[in-house]
mmCIF file of C-alpha atoms in Angstrom:
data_model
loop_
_atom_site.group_PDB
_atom_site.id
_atom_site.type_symbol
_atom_site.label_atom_id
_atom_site.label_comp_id
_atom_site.label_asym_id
_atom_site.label_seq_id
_atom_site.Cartn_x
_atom_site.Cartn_y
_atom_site.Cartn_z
ATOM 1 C CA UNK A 1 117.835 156.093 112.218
ATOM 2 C CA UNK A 2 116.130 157.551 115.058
ATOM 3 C CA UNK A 3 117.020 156.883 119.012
ATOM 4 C CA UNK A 4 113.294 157.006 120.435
ATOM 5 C CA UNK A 5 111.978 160.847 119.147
ATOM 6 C CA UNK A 6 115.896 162.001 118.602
ATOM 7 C CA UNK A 7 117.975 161.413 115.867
ATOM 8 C CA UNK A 8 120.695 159.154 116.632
ATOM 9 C CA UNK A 9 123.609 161.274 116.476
ATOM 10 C CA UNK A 10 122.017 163.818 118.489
ATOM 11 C CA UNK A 11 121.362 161.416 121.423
ATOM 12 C CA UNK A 12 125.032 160.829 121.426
ATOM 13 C CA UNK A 13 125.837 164.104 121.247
ATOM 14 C CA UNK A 14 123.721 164.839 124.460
ATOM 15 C CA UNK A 15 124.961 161.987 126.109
ATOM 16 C CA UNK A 16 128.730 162.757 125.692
ATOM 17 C CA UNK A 17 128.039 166.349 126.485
ATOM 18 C CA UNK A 18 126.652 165.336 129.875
ATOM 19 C CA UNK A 19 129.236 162.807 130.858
ATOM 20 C CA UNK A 20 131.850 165.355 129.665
ATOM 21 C CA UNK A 21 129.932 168.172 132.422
ATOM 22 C CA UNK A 22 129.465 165.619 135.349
ATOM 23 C CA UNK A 23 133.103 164.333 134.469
ATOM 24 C CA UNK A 24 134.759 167.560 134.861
ATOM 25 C CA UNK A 25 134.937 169.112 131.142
ATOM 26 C CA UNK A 26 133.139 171.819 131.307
ATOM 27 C CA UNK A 27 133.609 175.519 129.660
ATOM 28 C CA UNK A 28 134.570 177.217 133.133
ATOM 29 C CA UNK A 29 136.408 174.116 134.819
ATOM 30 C CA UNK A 30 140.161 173.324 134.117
ATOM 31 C CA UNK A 31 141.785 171.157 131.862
ATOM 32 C CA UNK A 32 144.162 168.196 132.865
ATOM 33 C CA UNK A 33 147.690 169.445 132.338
ATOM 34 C CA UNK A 34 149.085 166.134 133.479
ATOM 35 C CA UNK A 35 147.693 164.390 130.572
ATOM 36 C CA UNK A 36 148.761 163.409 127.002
ATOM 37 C CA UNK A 37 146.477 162.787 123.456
ATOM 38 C CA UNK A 38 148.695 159.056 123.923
ATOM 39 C CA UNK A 39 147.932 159.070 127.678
ATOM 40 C CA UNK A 40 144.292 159.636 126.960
ATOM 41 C CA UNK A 41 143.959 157.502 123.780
ATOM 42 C CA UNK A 42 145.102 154.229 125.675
ATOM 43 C CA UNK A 43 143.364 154.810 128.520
ATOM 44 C CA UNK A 44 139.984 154.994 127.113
ATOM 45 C CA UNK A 45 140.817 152.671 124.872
ATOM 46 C CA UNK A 46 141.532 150.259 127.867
ATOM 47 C CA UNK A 47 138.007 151.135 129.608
ATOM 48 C CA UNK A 48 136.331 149.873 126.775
ATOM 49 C CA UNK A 49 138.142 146.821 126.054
ATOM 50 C CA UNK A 50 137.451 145.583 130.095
ATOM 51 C CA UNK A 51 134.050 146.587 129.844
ATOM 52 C CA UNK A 52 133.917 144.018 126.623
ATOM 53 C CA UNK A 53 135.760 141.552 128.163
ATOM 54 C CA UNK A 54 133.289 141.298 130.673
ATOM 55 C CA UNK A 55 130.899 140.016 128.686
ATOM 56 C CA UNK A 56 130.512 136.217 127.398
ATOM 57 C CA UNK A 57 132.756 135.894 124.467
ATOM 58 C CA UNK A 58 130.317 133.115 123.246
ATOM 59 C CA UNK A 59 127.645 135.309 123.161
ATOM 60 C CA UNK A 60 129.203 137.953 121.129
ATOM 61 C CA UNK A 61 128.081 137.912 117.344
ATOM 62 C CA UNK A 62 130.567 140.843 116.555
ATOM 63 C CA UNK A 63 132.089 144.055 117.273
ATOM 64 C CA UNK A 64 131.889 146.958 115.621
ATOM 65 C CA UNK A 65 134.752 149.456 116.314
ATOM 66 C CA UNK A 66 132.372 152.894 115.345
ATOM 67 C CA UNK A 67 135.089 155.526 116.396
ATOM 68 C CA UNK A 68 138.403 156.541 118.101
ATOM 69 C CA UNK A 69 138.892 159.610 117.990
ATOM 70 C CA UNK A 70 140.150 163.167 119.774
ATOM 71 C CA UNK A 71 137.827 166.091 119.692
ATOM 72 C CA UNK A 72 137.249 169.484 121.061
ATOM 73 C CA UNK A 73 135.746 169.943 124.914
ATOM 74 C CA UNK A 74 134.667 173.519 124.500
ATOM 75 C CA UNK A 75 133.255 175.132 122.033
ATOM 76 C CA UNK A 76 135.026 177.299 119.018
ATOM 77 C CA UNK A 77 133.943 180.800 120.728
ATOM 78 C CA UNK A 78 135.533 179.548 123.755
ATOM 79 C CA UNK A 79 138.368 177.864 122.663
ATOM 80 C CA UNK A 80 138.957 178.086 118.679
ATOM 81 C CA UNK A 81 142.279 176.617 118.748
ATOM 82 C CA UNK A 82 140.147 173.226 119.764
ATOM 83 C CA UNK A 83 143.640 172.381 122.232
ATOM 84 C CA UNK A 84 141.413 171.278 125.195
ATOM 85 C CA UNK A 85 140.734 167.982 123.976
ATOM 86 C CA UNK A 86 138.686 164.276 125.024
ATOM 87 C CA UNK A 87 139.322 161.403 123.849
ATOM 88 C CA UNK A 88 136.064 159.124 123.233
ATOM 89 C CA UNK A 89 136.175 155.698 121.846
ATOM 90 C CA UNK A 90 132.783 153.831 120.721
ATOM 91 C CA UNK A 91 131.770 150.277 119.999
ATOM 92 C CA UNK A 92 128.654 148.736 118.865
ATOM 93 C CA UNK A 93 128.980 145.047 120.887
ATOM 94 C CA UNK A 94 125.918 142.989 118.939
ATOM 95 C CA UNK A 95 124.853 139.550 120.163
ATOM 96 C CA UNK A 96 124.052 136.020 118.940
ATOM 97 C CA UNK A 97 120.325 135.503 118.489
ATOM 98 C CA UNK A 98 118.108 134.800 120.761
ATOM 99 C CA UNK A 99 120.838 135.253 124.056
ATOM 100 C CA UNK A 100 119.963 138.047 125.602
ATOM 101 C CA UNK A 101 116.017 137.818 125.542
ATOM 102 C CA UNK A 102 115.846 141.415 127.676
ATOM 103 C CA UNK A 103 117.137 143.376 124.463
ATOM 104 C CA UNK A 104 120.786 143.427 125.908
ATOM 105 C CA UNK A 105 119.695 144.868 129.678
ATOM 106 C CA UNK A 106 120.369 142.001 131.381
ATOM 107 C CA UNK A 107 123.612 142.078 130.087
ATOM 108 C CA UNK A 108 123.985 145.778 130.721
ATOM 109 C CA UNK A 109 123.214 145.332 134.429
ATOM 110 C CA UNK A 110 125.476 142.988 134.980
ATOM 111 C CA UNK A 111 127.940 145.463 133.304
ATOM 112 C CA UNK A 112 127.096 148.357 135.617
ATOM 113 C CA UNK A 113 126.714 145.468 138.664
ATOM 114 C CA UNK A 114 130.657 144.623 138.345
ATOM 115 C CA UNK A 115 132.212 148.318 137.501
ATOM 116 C CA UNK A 116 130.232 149.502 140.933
ATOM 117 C CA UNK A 117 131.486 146.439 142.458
ATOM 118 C CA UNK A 118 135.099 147.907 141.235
ATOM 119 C CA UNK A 119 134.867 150.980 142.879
ATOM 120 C CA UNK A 120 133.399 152.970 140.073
ATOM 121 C CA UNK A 121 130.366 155.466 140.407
ATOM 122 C CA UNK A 122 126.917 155.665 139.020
ATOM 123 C CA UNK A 123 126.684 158.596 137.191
ATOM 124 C CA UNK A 124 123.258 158.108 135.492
ATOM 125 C CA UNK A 125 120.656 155.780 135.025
ATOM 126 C CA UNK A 126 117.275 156.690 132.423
ATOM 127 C CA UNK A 127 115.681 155.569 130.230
ATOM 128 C CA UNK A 128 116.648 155.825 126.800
ATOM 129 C CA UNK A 129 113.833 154.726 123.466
ATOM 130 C CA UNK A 130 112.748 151.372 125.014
ATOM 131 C CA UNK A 131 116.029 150.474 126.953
ATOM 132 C CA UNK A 132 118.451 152.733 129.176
ATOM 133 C CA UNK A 133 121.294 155.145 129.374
ATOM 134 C CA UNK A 134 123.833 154.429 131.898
ATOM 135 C CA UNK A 135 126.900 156.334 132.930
ATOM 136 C CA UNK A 136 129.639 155.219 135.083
ATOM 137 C CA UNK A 137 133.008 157.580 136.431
ATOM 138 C CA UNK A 138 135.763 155.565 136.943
ATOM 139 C CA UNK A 139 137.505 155.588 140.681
ATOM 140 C CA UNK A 140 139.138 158.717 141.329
ATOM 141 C CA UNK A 141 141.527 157.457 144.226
ATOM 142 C CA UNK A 142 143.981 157.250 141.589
ATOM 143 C CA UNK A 143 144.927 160.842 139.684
ATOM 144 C CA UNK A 144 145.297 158.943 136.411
ATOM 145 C CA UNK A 145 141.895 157.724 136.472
ATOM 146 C CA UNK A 146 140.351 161.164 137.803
ATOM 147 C CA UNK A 147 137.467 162.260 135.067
ATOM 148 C CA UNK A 148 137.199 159.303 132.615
ATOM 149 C CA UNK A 149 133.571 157.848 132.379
ATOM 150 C CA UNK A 150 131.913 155.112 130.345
ATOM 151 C CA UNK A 151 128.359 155.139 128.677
ATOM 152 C CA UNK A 152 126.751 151.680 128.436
ATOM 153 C CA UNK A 153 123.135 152.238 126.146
ATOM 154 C CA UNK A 154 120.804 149.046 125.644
ATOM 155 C CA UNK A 155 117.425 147.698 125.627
ATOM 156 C CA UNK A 156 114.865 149.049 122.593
ATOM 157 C CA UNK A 157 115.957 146.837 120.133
ATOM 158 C CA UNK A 158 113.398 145.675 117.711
ATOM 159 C CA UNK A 159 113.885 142.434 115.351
ATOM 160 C CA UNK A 160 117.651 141.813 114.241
ATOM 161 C CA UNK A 161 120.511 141.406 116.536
ATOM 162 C CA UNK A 162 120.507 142.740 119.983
ATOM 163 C CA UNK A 163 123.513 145.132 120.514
ATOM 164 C CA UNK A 164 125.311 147.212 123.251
ATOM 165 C CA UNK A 165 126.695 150.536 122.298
ATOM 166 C CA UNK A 166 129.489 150.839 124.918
ATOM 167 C CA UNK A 167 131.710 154.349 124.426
ATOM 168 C CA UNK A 168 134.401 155.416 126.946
ATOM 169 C CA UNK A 169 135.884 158.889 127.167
ATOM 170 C CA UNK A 170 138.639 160.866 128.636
ATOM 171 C CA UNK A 171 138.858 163.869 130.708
ATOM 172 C CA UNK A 172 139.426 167.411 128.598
ATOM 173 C CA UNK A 173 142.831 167.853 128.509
ATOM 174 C CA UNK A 174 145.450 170.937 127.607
ATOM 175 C CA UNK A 175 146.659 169.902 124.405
ATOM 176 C CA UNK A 176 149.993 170.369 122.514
ATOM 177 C CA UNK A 177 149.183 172.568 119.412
ATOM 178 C CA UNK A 178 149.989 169.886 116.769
ATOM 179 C CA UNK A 179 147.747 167.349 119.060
ATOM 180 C CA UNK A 180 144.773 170.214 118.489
ATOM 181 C CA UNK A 181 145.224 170.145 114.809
ATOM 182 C CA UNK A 182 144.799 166.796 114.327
#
């Protein structure tokens, strides 16, 4: 399955890699120290379940939990051990026929609408195939919430269900060494 001219995968691949660099995870910035795998599992976690329950339940067909899951920040030549970690957790939100006739955008701006209105910041905006790409850094006025982001992707979709594909993920984080082996 394709994403516009890129494959898929590699669209998400981009996309996290961005949010990870404007969120702080980059090869030559610092790692949280003040951060768990738990810490970071539940807090992403949380991001995406408030994003969800934002949105009609009546209009929601399903949800499709695609991944939860820790993974490397930098790369092996920088950090073989893999023990600066993110966590990133992904869902696939698809809708009832026929209620969102904009191919999920109108429900995606009124997604980004209400996080802005809670305080967090608009990271990125483009398009993305036929619909858009939009990241979102949550408030840092609190230290716990300092470098976790959300992507929101909708829009493009062609016959079928119209879907969201909402993923949240944590800052990098200095991981215990049975935490990086997992």
């Amino acid at each position: 399955m394709t994403d516009g001219l890129m494959p898929k995968g590699l669209a998400a691949a981009l996309a996290l890699l961005a949010l990870a660099a404007v969120a702080g995870c980059s090869q030559s910035s610092g790692a949280r120290t003040d951060l768990t795998l738990n810490d970071a599992q539940q807090t992403t976690a949380a991001h995406g379940e408030d994003l969800i329950a934002r949105i009609d339940p009546a209009s929601i067909e399903r949800i499709d939990n695609v991944t939860s899951e820790s993974s490397g920040c930098r790369g092996i030549d920088v950090d073989p051990e893999q023990r600066v970690r993110m966590w990133e957790t992904r869902r696939y939100v698809w809708f009832v026929e026929g209620v969102s006739p904009l191919g999920g955008l109108d429900v995606l701006d009124e997604l980004v609408t209400a996080q802005v209105a809670d305080g967090w910041t608009l990271a990125g905006d483009r398009p993305d195939g036929d619909g858009r790409r939009v990241q979102l850094l949550a408030p840092d006025q609190d230290d716990n919430e300092a470098g976790y982001g959300v992507n929101i992707v909708g829009g493009g979709e062609v016959g079928g269900l119209t879907s969201l594909n909402i993923s949240a993920e944590s800052p990098c984080f200095e991981a215990s060494e049975r935490a990086a082996q997992s």
